């Protein structure tokens, strides 16, 4: 792969931790986009370098669009984080109909 | 937060192929069975990412209605696998693998598994094709299934297993399983390495938990690195698509100087070896030697370029992978790169663990009530796996399920030791209470990198000793200082990583000590300071067991039946060639 020139994108993320606060908020992170990255890669970058407390389905992720567990709303559309290639600023949220456990991690069942 | 207690007869740990197959068999034997999975049952572990081929002798495959080579036999397949495994195979386990493979494949077909195509000794489906068939079957039985449950430790009383403790990853709540028998089917420990070709939860939780209660681990130095795995860009990291393409259509591997390097190591091996699954050890070792020689790519691998004209190449790829789609990923951008003659970066990535928890023919361990199957258990493949691990998980999953069910019917089970539970919980909770110290991500990345460099496809005395010292330092100094940024137990990735790191550090230390003890090169274990295979002195299994809190190492003879090991000593690449040549003329990738 040719190396693309580095540029930063803004990633706006839904944050909610019932342990800390009753109401959700949005945090915005600047992430360097210097190669082909999926939303999962961008979230990994944030978790590893900017905010270790962020929650998104990662602990058993397959990273190859098979397990289907990293489904989230990316710019308002239901998508798999590992399948969606990032090219511009994005907003990432949990799908609206399900129960949010923390940040972008949600469940179909009860908390 | 309260701890919940669940009682069962058989607890199966792991929602990949081995765990599902074990749970089916336990359920069939009418014992109360619970199947727990760290992620999603049928959508986690190495199974979902498998290529996936299922192997059996060609004659049996032909009898099942597939292509299969009819002149093949179980005996021929058996001897080929012993050759591929450099005679380190446990031949009793291998006999079971060979004999049971056709039955396990037949039942998957009965349960509605689709097959794409077949060859001399294999048929091809997908990892989810296998797990979906297993999930259809398990519905027939009364098996309770629990997702997102990480089993962290086994519970014992008087040296016998009485259950296990787990963390519900969603809520952070501890769960106690009081169980007459426990089957570990929790897979490999891929995450100890970067890059790796596994899904993210594979952290050796089963092997480490078993070791901590006194189970024996065997052949832990034997790690298969899949060659030609994508290492760049991040969205393709760990995908084996280029490995698969290499099997279907010719490609060249070149180093940073533009040199085709494989021939240099052994031209005869290249000729025979790169189009079958033998390639994993040979190409991974050769690629790593180039990287260590300073001829690697910017991201620590080698370059992969097509070796056939552009149009023909694309035609060959699209025949198998329409739209350049592999698994769920769109690789058309990579297709463009390869078509225009540019390279992509690939390299060896941890893929399969030949060693594991010591088991006998009934999948019993040396601990009463504890069973193991699949990748976390000792494999029948010796020093090098060429035959399919998917078939392994099915064969031994079935046996473990049956054995554990029979055992559970006979015994009344033991009571949980509450003090033991409290101690384990207290230790796990400590990182959540610390406000500062060592970050789990930083520690994990540090040891993953060292694991690849020092305990990867190429090892030597000084590198292994340095790595062992560093792991000891990490265990004593860094691990007790791990802290999490959030004190919440709800889906706290950092907290999960602290529990995983305990296992990763332990298994790396054990494997590094075993690799140091094996002063030769055999199969996937290559020592640059001992570049020969020593049949006279080293044809032994290395067994590791915890004694007084420390790993105690010993050697034991390999279990042989009909195949008598050779004698003497050969330079590694000549030994490789000898074993390749001794392989039967049954074609195909196995």
XYZ file of C-alpha atoms in Angstrom:
701
model
C 0.000 0.000 0.000
C 1.214 3.481 -0.805
C 1.616 5.721 2.215
C -1.005 8.446 2.235
C 0.052 11.774 3.718
C -0.922 12.138 7.355
C -3.885 14.242 8.373
C -5.992 14.456 11.489
C -9.689 13.743 11.702
C -12.166 14.576 14.454
C -13.975 11.665 16.049
C -17.052 12.520 18.084
C -18.010 9.749 20.473
C -21.067 9.109 22.630
C -19.984 8.660 26.241
C -22.151 7.289 28.999
C -21.154 5.668 32.268
C -24.036 5.210 34.674
C -21.385 4.628 37.365
C -20.265 8.263 36.989
C -23.175 10.299 35.622
C -26.907 10.013 34.897
C -26.676 11.737 31.530
C -24.618 11.002 28.422
C -22.153 13.393 26.816
C -20.057 13.577 23.649
C -16.252 13.666 23.579
C -14.264 14.662 20.508
C -10.829 13.177 19.791
C -8.279 14.067 17.133
C -6.897 10.964 15.469
C -4.081 10.866 12.887
C -5.267 9.140 9.719
C -2.032 8.078 8.091
C -3.159 4.857 6.492
C -6.249 2.858 5.684
C -8.101 2.603 8.995
C -11.522 1.298 9.929
C -13.671 2.795 12.687
C -12.464 -0.124 14.859
C -8.835 0.886 14.225
C -9.704 4.486 15.129
C -11.375 3.371 18.383
C -8.344 1.189 19.143
C -6.122 4.217 18.627
C -8.215 6.266 21.051
C -8.309 3.448 23.636
C -4.575 2.849 23.412
C -3.344 6.441 23.200
C -5.926 9.035 24.193
C -8.497 7.671 26.657
C -8.057 4.197 28.189
C -11.520 4.298 29.741
C -13.512 4.196 26.501
C -15.865 1.210 26.118
C -16.635 -0.394 22.723
C -16.953 -4.047 21.742
C -13.333 -5.093 21.523
C -12.531 -7.864 23.992
C -13.648 -10.636 21.621
C -13.768 -8.755 18.317
C -12.795 -10.681 15.175
C -11.710 -7.565 13.207
C -12.840 -9.276 9.983
C -16.574 -8.598 9.827
C -17.593 -12.072 10.962
C -18.660 -11.851 14.608
C -20.932 -8.872 13.929
C -20.642 -7.589 17.491
C -19.067 -4.191 16.702
C -22.292 -2.844 15.186
C -22.750 0.840 16.023
C -24.207 4.015 14.553
C -21.558 5.692 12.444
C -22.698 9.102 11.154
C -26.265 8.025 11.954
C -26.134 4.731 10.089
C -25.957 1.208 11.541
C -22.568 -0.202 10.484
C -19.884 -2.606 11.617
C -16.942 -0.636 13.032
C -14.368 -3.044 11.593
C -15.910 -2.883 8.117
C -16.324 0.878 7.822
C -13.271 2.654 6.397
C -12.742 6.159 7.771
C -12.105 8.976 5.305
C -13.416 12.068 7.115
C -14.654 13.352 10.511
C -17.115 10.918 12.100
C -19.675 10.671 14.879
C -19.978 7.286 16.605
C -22.942 6.302 18.798
C -24.579 3.138 20.116
C -27.645 1.984 18.172
C -30.645 3.858 19.641
C -32.976 0.923 20.333
C -30.736 -1.104 22.635
C -29.579 -0.824 26.241
C -26.311 1.055 26.660
C -24.016 -0.541 29.253
C -21.224 1.982 28.868
C -20.224 4.343 26.003
C -20.490 2.394 22.738
C -21.005 -1.004 24.356
C -24.638 -2.059 24.241
C -26.718 -5.169 24.762
C -30.006 -6.533 23.556
C -30.769 -7.833 27.034
C -31.103 -6.052 30.357
C -28.218 -4.306 32.120
C -21.953 -6.219 43.839
C -23.235 -9.688 44.707
C -21.717 -12.872 43.338
C -24.067 -15.334 41.718
C -23.702 -19.102 42.081
C -24.809 -21.524 39.367
C -24.799 -25.311 39.835
C -24.282 -27.767 37.003
C -22.957 -31.224 36.183
C -20.665 -30.222 33.339
C -19.285 -26.754 32.618
C -17.833 -26.259 29.136
C -15.540 -23.262 28.715
C -15.270 -21.872 25.176
C -17.786 -21.149 22.421
C -15.710 -22.202 19.412
C -15.869 -25.585 17.698
C -14.371 -27.669 20.527
C -16.637 -26.203 23.195
C -19.774 -26.500 21.092
C -19.004 -30.088 20.143
C -18.203 -31.006 23.774
C -21.431 -29.414 25.020
C -23.485 -31.297 22.406
C -22.037 -34.597 23.608
C -22.501 -33.809 27.294
C -26.083 -32.721 26.595
C -26.700 -35.903 24.606
C -25.598 -37.902 27.671
C -28.331 -36.293 29.756
C -26.283 -34.381 32.283
C -26.950 -30.754 33.148
C -24.587 -28.824 30.875
C -23.636 -25.155 30.712
C -21.593 -23.720 27.856
C -19.909 -20.389 28.570
C -18.080 -18.208 26.078
C -15.882 -15.142 26.536
C -17.501 -13.578 23.454
C -20.434 -14.901 21.403
C -21.005 -18.641 21.131
C -20.228 -19.674 17.539
C -18.835 -16.231 16.753
C -15.607 -16.182 18.688
C -12.358 -18.063 19.065
C -10.163 -19.237 16.234
C -12.979 -21.256 14.661
C -14.854 -18.302 13.177
C -11.646 -17.121 11.473
C -10.605 -20.523 10.124
C -10.073 -20.856 6.339
C -11.796 -23.340 6.799
C -10.844 -26.797 5.682
C -11.767 -30.072 7.344
C -9.405 -32.982 6.865
C -9.846 -36.737 6.638
C -8.145 -39.490 4.660
C -8.988 -39.309 0.958
C -10.730 -42.679 0.857
C -13.182 -41.695 3.599
C -13.841 -38.367 1.905
C -14.564 -40.193 -1.359
C -16.968 -42.472 0.528
C -18.715 -39.362 1.826
C -19.243 -38.275 -1.794
C -16.404 -35.780 -2.176
C -13.374 -35.530 -4.420
C -11.050 -37.323 -1.923
C -8.160 -39.442 -3.221
C -9.363 -43.077 -3.130
C -5.870 -44.602 -2.970
C -5.361 -42.824 0.369
C -5.926 -44.694 3.631
C -6.063 -43.925 7.334
C -2.630 -45.574 7.742
C -1.062 -43.411 5.027
C -2.577 -40.246 6.463
C -1.378 -41.215 9.938
C 2.210 -41.687 8.790
C 2.144 -38.425 6.843
C 1.045 -36.501 9.945
C 3.829 -38.073 12.019
C 6.294 -37.001 9.343
C 4.887 -33.486 9.295
C 5.130 -33.367 13.087
C 8.819 -34.425 13.098
C 7.878 -37.508 15.169
C 7.049 -35.421 18.232
C 3.378 -36.427 17.850
C 1.568 -38.303 20.585
C 0.631 -41.222 18.318
C -2.199 -42.426 20.578
C -3.936 -39.056 20.234
C -3.155 -39.031 16.524
C -4.721 -42.456 15.994
C -7.916 -41.142 17.558
C -7.802 -38.059 15.323
C -7.385 -40.115 12.160
C -10.023 -42.692 13.093
C -12.692 -40.234 14.191
C -12.255 -37.507 11.556
C -14.709 -38.970 8.977
C -17.439 -39.475 11.624
C -17.161 -35.893 12.841
C -17.317 -34.569 9.276
C -20.273 -36.786 8.390
C -22.344 -35.477 11.297
C -21.618 -31.844 10.338
C -22.960 -32.630 6.880
C -26.042 -34.182 8.513
C -26.444 -30.960 10.494
C -26.560 -28.961 7.273
C -23.023 -27.702 6.745
C -22.342 -26.434 3.204
C -19.175 -27.492 1.403
C -17.587 -25.287 -1.249
C -15.107 -27.628 -2.885
C -12.946 -30.552 -1.904
C -9.478 -31.905 -2.637
C -7.419 -35.044 -1.957
C -7.635 -34.905 1.839
C -9.795 -31.929 2.657
C -13.107 -30.282 2.060
C -13.608 -26.558 2.294
C -16.306 -24.699 4.139
C -16.107 -21.651 6.396
C -15.512 -21.300 10.127
C -19.058 -20.074 10.632
C -20.305 -22.885 8.373
C -18.950 -25.267 10.994
C -20.185 -23.376 14.060
C -23.635 -22.789 12.545
C -24.010 -26.540 11.963
C -22.958 -27.186 15.570
C -25.411 -24.557 16.809
C -28.232 -26.244 14.919
C -27.387 -29.529 16.622
C -27.004 -28.138 20.140
C -30.613 -26.861 20.054
C -31.726 -30.494 20.286
C -30.291 -30.765 23.771
C -30.932 -28.967 26.975
C -27.695 -26.973 27.141
C -27.668 -23.570 28.816
C -25.537 -21.085 26.878
C -23.954 -17.966 28.339
C -22.113 -15.306 26.296
C -19.559 -12.706 27.464
C -18.466 -14.807 30.439
C -14.717 -14.941 31.039
C -13.638 -17.913 33.146
C -10.628 -16.703 35.113
C -9.818 -19.552 37.511
C -10.692 -23.128 38.333
C -11.913 -23.896 41.836
C -10.651 -26.940 43.707
C -11.191 -28.886 46.886
C -8.668 -31.509 48.002
C -6.927 -31.268 44.624
C -10.108 -31.995 42.660
C -11.964 -29.561 40.401
C -15.291 -28.456 41.888
C -16.045 -25.568 39.537
C -14.815 -22.285 38.155
C -15.070 -18.583 38.713
C -15.885 -16.145 35.936
C -16.464 -12.479 35.283
C -19.583 -11.407 33.421
C -17.816 -8.987 31.102
C -20.962 -6.904 30.506
C -21.661 -6.159 34.136
C -18.374 -6.968 35.863
C -20.204 -9.291 38.207
C -18.437 -12.435 39.446
C -20.152 -15.754 38.777
C -19.351 -19.035 40.522
C -20.016 -22.268 38.676
C -20.217 -25.269 40.976
C -19.656 -28.169 38.617
C -18.838 -31.852 38.895
C -16.658 -31.663 35.789
C -15.130 -28.805 33.793
C -14.114 -29.034 30.132
C -11.641 -26.417 28.962
C -12.083 -25.605 25.276
C -10.879 -22.047 25.459
C -8.448 -21.947 22.524
C -4.965 -20.546 22.051
C -3.058 -17.574 23.417
C -2.685 -15.546 20.251
C -2.920 -12.186 22.020
C 0.473 -12.777 23.647
C 1.859 -11.947 20.208
C 1.592 -9.096 17.766
C 0.894 -9.646 14.969
C -1.437 -12.588 15.429
C -4.134 -14.200 13.324
C -6.665 -14.885 16.082
C -9.679 -13.052 17.401
C -8.999 -10.843 20.383
C -10.163 -12.932 23.347
C -7.621 -15.724 22.830
C -5.393 -15.179 25.860
C -4.746 -18.708 27.120
C -7.189 -18.360 30.007
C -7.767 -22.127 30.107
C -4.109 -23.218 29.969
C -3.133 -20.682 32.651
C -6.026 -21.583 34.964
C -5.248 -25.292 34.573
C -1.550 -24.716 35.285
C -2.343 -22.764 38.442
C -4.173 -25.763 39.921
C -1.400 -28.225 39.029
C -2.232 -29.419 35.515
C 0.640 -30.359 33.221
C 1.362 -28.293 30.119
C 3.229 -29.964 27.239
C 5.072 -28.822 24.071
C 4.459 -25.164 24.923
C 7.445 -24.047 22.826
C 5.660 -25.195 19.673
C 3.868 -22.215 18.100
C 2.819 -22.114 14.456
C 3.270 -18.774 12.755
C 1.170 -18.477 9.661
C 3.323 -16.931 6.934
C 2.265 -14.190 4.512
C -0.231 -12.635 6.927
C -1.107 -9.000 6.234
C 0.601 -6.627 8.663
C -0.244 -3.277 7.071
C -2.411 -1.165 6.880
C -4.196 -1.458 10.280
C -7.575 -2.409 8.794
C -6.071 -5.613 7.365
C -3.717 -6.468 10.222
C -3.832 -10.190 11.015
C -5.823 -11.253 7.948
C -4.594 -14.482 6.345
C -6.029 -13.515 2.919
C -2.564 -13.129 1.340
C -1.580 -16.517 2.779
C -4.607 -18.102 1.094
C -3.913 -16.243 -2.175
C -0.372 -17.594 -2.148
C -1.762 -21.129 -2.130
C -4.072 -20.430 -5.071
C -1.932 -18.247 -7.314
C 1.826 -17.727 -7.443
C 3.340 -14.772 -5.621
C 6.894 -13.660 -4.926
C 8.267 -12.735 -1.540
C 10.992 -10.103 -1.619
C 12.939 -8.304 1.085
C 13.558 -4.580 1.446
C 16.555 -4.850 -0.926
C 14.272 -6.223 -3.637
C 15.780 -9.729 -3.385
C 13.694 -12.888 -3.671
C 14.994 -14.591 -0.568
C 13.325 -18.003 -0.165
C 15.650 -19.876 -2.563
C 18.633 -18.826 -0.467
C 17.476 -20.968 2.462
C 16.845 -24.160 0.511
C 15.817 -24.213 -3.170
C 14.502 -27.779 -2.930
C 12.230 -26.918 -0.025
C 10.868 -23.967 -2.019
C 10.044 -26.236 -4.903
C 8.153 -28.828 -2.870
C 7.160 -26.834 0.128
C 5.624 -23.520 -0.710
C 2.431 -24.770 -2.330
C 1.345 -26.961 0.593
C 0.749 -26.125 4.226
C 4.371 -27.057 4.943
C 5.034 -23.474 3.917
C 4.035 -22.072 7.298
C 7.207 -23.038 9.173
C 9.610 -22.606 6.257
C 8.393 -19.224 4.990
C 7.828 -17.831 8.499
C 11.380 -18.738 9.555
C 12.890 -17.408 6.305
C 10.873 -14.153 6.531
C 11.892 -13.622 10.155
C 15.572 -14.271 9.351
C 15.361 -11.523 6.699
C 13.803 -9.118 9.203
C 16.452 -9.944 11.837
C 19.108 -9.373 9.163
C 17.845 -5.792 8.742
C 16.128 -6.482 5.410
C 12.532 -6.165 6.607
C 9.832 -3.765 5.462
C 8.911 -0.589 7.431
C 6.392 -2.561 9.532
C 8.643 -5.537 10.196
C 7.719 -7.997 7.475
C 8.485 -8.763 3.839
C 6.928 -7.753 0.510
C 4.342 -9.875 -1.280
C 3.982 -9.372 -5.076
C 2.020 -11.232 -7.693
C 4.145 -13.544 -9.862
C 1.710 -14.060 -12.743
C 0.505 -11.497 -15.306
C -2.040 -9.013 -13.991
C -5.143 -10.246 -15.817
C -4.488 -13.911 -15.170
C -3.829 -13.167 -11.524
C -7.071 -11.329 -11.027
C -8.970 -14.048 -12.859
C -7.521 -16.707 -10.529
C -8.399 -14.684 -7.442
C -11.917 -13.748 -8.500
C -12.741 -17.370 -9.242
C -12.507 -18.067 -5.496
C -13.104 -14.616 -4.029
C -15.599 -12.605 -6.114
C -15.136 -8.868 -5.665
C -11.870 -9.467 -3.760
C -13.986 -10.242 -0.711
C -12.474 -12.506 1.970
C -14.392 -13.221 5.191
C -16.441 -10.032 5.544
C -13.673 -7.728 4.328
C -13.463 -5.907 0.995
C -9.905 -6.233 -0.313
C -10.472 -4.570 -3.697
C -8.013 -1.810 -2.749
C -5.374 -4.473 -2.189
C -6.383 -6.027 -5.500
C -5.602 -2.723 -7.264
C -2.198 -2.560 -5.564
C -1.292 -6.116 -6.563
C -2.632 -5.731 -10.120
C -0.457 -2.671 -10.789
C 2.549 -4.741 -9.702
C 3.063 -3.042 -6.327
C 3.691 -5.100 -3.182
C 1.818 -5.402 0.118
C 3.502 -5.994 3.486
C 3.117 -9.448 4.993
C 4.845 -11.437 7.701
C 4.618 -14.319 10.158
C 1.781 -14.061 12.693
C 0.988 -16.333 15.657
C -1.738 -18.687 14.467
C -1.823 -22.056 16.221
C -0.462 -23.658 19.382
C 0.562 -27.307 19.049
C 1.190 -27.595 22.779
C -1.258 -27.261 25.620
C -2.844 -28.983 28.591
C -1.700 -32.597 28.771
C -4.564 -35.004 27.973
C -4.943 -38.741 27.542
C -7.145 -40.583 25.040
C -10.247 -39.700 27.099
C -9.325 -35.985 27.192
C -8.706 -36.355 30.929
C -6.009 -34.163 32.473
C -3.919 -35.104 35.517
C -6.476 -33.261 37.704
C -9.625 -35.131 38.700
C -12.717 -33.556 37.135
C -10.763 -31.481 34.598
C -10.960 -32.195 30.852
C -9.540 -30.323 27.867
C -10.135 -30.319 24.103
C -9.175 -28.334 21.032
C -6.397 -25.790 20.816
C -5.936 -25.346 24.579
C -5.099 -29.050 24.904
C -2.069 -30.971 23.675
C -2.553 -31.595 19.947
C -1.776 -34.796 18.024
C 0.395 -32.783 15.607
C 3.756 -32.857 17.370
C 6.187 -30.139 16.303
C 4.290 -28.890 13.270
C 0.625 -28.866 12.335
C -0.222 -29.316 8.675
C -3.514 -31.178 9.042
C -6.617 -29.237 10.099
C -7.191 -28.011 13.646
C -10.918 -27.777 12.885
C -11.101 -31.566 12.696
C -9.024 -31.748 15.906
C -11.496 -29.612 17.858
C -14.446 -31.759 16.718
C -12.779 -35.114 17.421
C -11.541 -34.199 20.894
C -14.548 -32.036 21.740
C -16.799 -35.056 21.270
C -14.579 -37.256 23.464
C -14.227 -34.640 26.213
C -18.003 -34.134 26.311
C -18.640 -37.852 26.673
C -15.884 -38.456 29.250
C -16.931 -35.511 31.408
C -20.585 -36.565 31.301
C -19.708 -40.132 32.362
C -17.593 -38.760 35.198
C -20.334 -36.371 36.347
C -22.805 -39.273 36.508
C -20.493 -41.185 38.848
C -19.528 -38.487 41.359
C -21.508 -36.353 43.760
C -19.352 -33.231 43.335
C -17.586 -31.099 45.905
C -18.500 -27.934 47.758
C -17.020 -24.582 46.775
C -14.316 -23.254 49.098
C -15.528 -19.738 49.835
C -12.159 -18.548 51.140
C -10.572 -19.573 47.827
C -13.202 -17.586 45.937
C -12.675 -14.495 48.100
C -8.910 -14.559 47.588
C -9.270 -14.824 43.815
C -11.860 -12.047 43.631
C -9.806 -9.744 45.828
C -6.732 -10.122 43.602
C -8.705 -9.424 40.453
C -10.306 -6.302 41.876
C -7.039 -4.622 42.907
C -6.277 -2.795 39.606
C -9.729 -1.136 39.780
C -8.822 0.378 43.150
C -5.418 1.807 42.189
C -5.259 5.418 41.043
C -1.872 5.272 39.322
C 0.809 2.846 38.219
C 1.286 0.836 35.037
C -1.208 1.020 32.173
C -2.398 -2.423 30.961
C -2.248 -1.419 27.271
C 1.352 -0.266 27.575
C 2.426 -3.463 29.317
C 0.592 -5.649 26.810
C 2.152 -3.898 23.794
C 5.601 -4.158 25.348
C 5.439 -7.918 25.870
C 3.636 -8.607 22.557
C 6.498 -6.959 20.692
C 9.144 -8.835 22.659
C 7.281 -12.130 22.218
C 7.424 -11.751 18.418
C 11.123 -10.814 18.470
C 12.411 -13.276 21.074
C 9.910 -16.157 21.043
C 8.714 -15.803 17.437
C 9.606 -17.978 14.436
C 13.334 -17.603 15.235
C 14.773 -18.078 18.758
C 18.230 -18.164 20.346
C 19.833 -18.554 23.768
C 20.556 -14.886 24.533
C 17.189 -13.643 23.244
C 15.259 -16.233 25.243
C 17.227 -15.545 28.430
C 16.693 -11.808 28.048
C 12.968 -12.368 27.476
C 12.642 -14.661 30.509
C 14.394 -12.066 32.706
C 12.105 -9.334 31.390
C 8.989 -11.459 31.963
C 10.105 -12.123 35.535
C 10.655 -8.403 36.055
C 7.239 -7.620 34.552
C 5.560 -10.243 36.744
C 7.165 -9.003 39.948
C 7.403 -5.229 39.353
C 4.843 -4.139 36.733
C 1.949 -6.550 37.138
C 1.220 -5.603 40.783
C 1.057 -1.939 39.726
C -1.499 -2.325 36.935
C -4.333 0.174 37.249
C -7.464 1.084 35.329
C -8.488 4.646 34.373
C -12.097 3.915 35.287
C -13.172 2.207 38.513
C -16.308 0.838 36.845
C -16.674 -2.909 36.475
C -19.140 -2.538 33.586
C -17.498 -3.492 30.288
C -14.122 -2.205 31.407
C -11.612 -3.189 28.702
C -8.602 -2.200 30.793
C -9.786 -4.338 33.677
C -10.303 -7.353 31.385
C -6.784 -6.800 30.053
C -5.319 -6.921 33.578
C -6.888 -10.364 34.088
C -5.671 -11.490 30.647
C -2.155 -10.184 31.234
C -1.709 -12.495 34.194
C -2.277 -15.424 31.813
C -0.263 -14.048 28.903
C 2.798 -13.318 31.079
C 2.615 -16.785 32.642
C 2.305 -18.682 29.346
C 5.054 -16.672 27.649
C 7.379 -17.410 30.544
C 6.569 -21.130 30.402
C 6.939 -21.279 26.603
C 10.200 -19.311 26.662
C 11.641 -21.679 29.279
C 10.589 -24.690 27.185
C 12.089 -23.092 24.053
C 15.339 -22.515 25.955
C 15.365 -26.138 27.090
C 14.857 -27.444 23.538
C 18.418 -27.000 22.249
C 17.629 -27.997 18.651
C 15.355 -26.937 15.801
C 12.281 -29.016 15.056
C 9.145 -28.165 13.084
C 7.917 -24.713 13.998
C 10.600 -24.317 16.692
C 13.725 -22.847 15.072
C 16.829 -22.013 17.115
C 19.392 -19.985 15.155
C 22.053 -21.179 17.637
C 21.045 -24.854 17.241
C 20.036 -25.022 13.545
C 19.716 -28.802 13.403
C 17.182 -31.488 14.320
C 18.544 -33.898 16.918
C 16.672 -37.213 16.826
C 19.059 -38.923 19.235
C 18.706 -36.581 22.214
C 15.726 -34.292 21.744
C 12.823 -36.470 20.742
C 11.113 -35.824 24.083
C 8.085 -33.879 25.213
C 8.847 -30.988 27.547
C 6.393 -31.012 30.452
C 5.821 -28.000 32.710
C 3.997 -28.179 35.986
C 3.699 -25.815 38.924
C 5.513 -27.055 42.023
C 5.605 -24.804 45.104
C 4.587 -21.816 43.008
C 7.399 -22.250 40.475
C 7.399 -23.904 37.025
C 9.035 -27.311 37.219
C 10.332 -28.593 33.881
C 10.893 -32.190 32.869
C 11.219 -34.330 29.756
C 9.236 -37.436 28.959
C 9.372 -39.895 26.055
C 7.131 -39.307 23.071
C 4.138 -41.684 22.875
C 4.690 -43.881 19.817
C 2.651 -46.688 18.237
C 3.566 -47.824 14.728
C 5.889 -45.094 13.512
C 9.402 -45.581 14.898
C 11.413 -42.342 15.059
C 14.594 -41.892 13.026
C 18.024 -41.516 14.632
C 20.907 -39.129 14.062
C 21.110 -35.400 13.571
C 20.396 -33.270 10.491
C 20.732 -29.574 9.636
C 17.247 -28.065 10.048
C 16.436 -27.384 6.400
C 17.669 -30.853 5.432
C 15.466 -32.405 8.110
C 12.566 -30.380 6.727
C 13.304 -31.671 3.241
C 13.659 -35.244 4.480
C 10.248 -35.140 6.148
C 8.710 -33.540 3.074
C 10.138 -36.250 0.831
C 8.940 -39.003 3.159
C 5.396 -37.717 2.630
C 3.148 -39.947 0.512
C 2.226 -39.014 -3.052
C -1.366 -38.188 -2.065
C -1.654 -34.629 -3.406
C -3.352 -31.519 -2.048
C -2.412 -29.122 0.724
C -2.258 -31.740 3.489
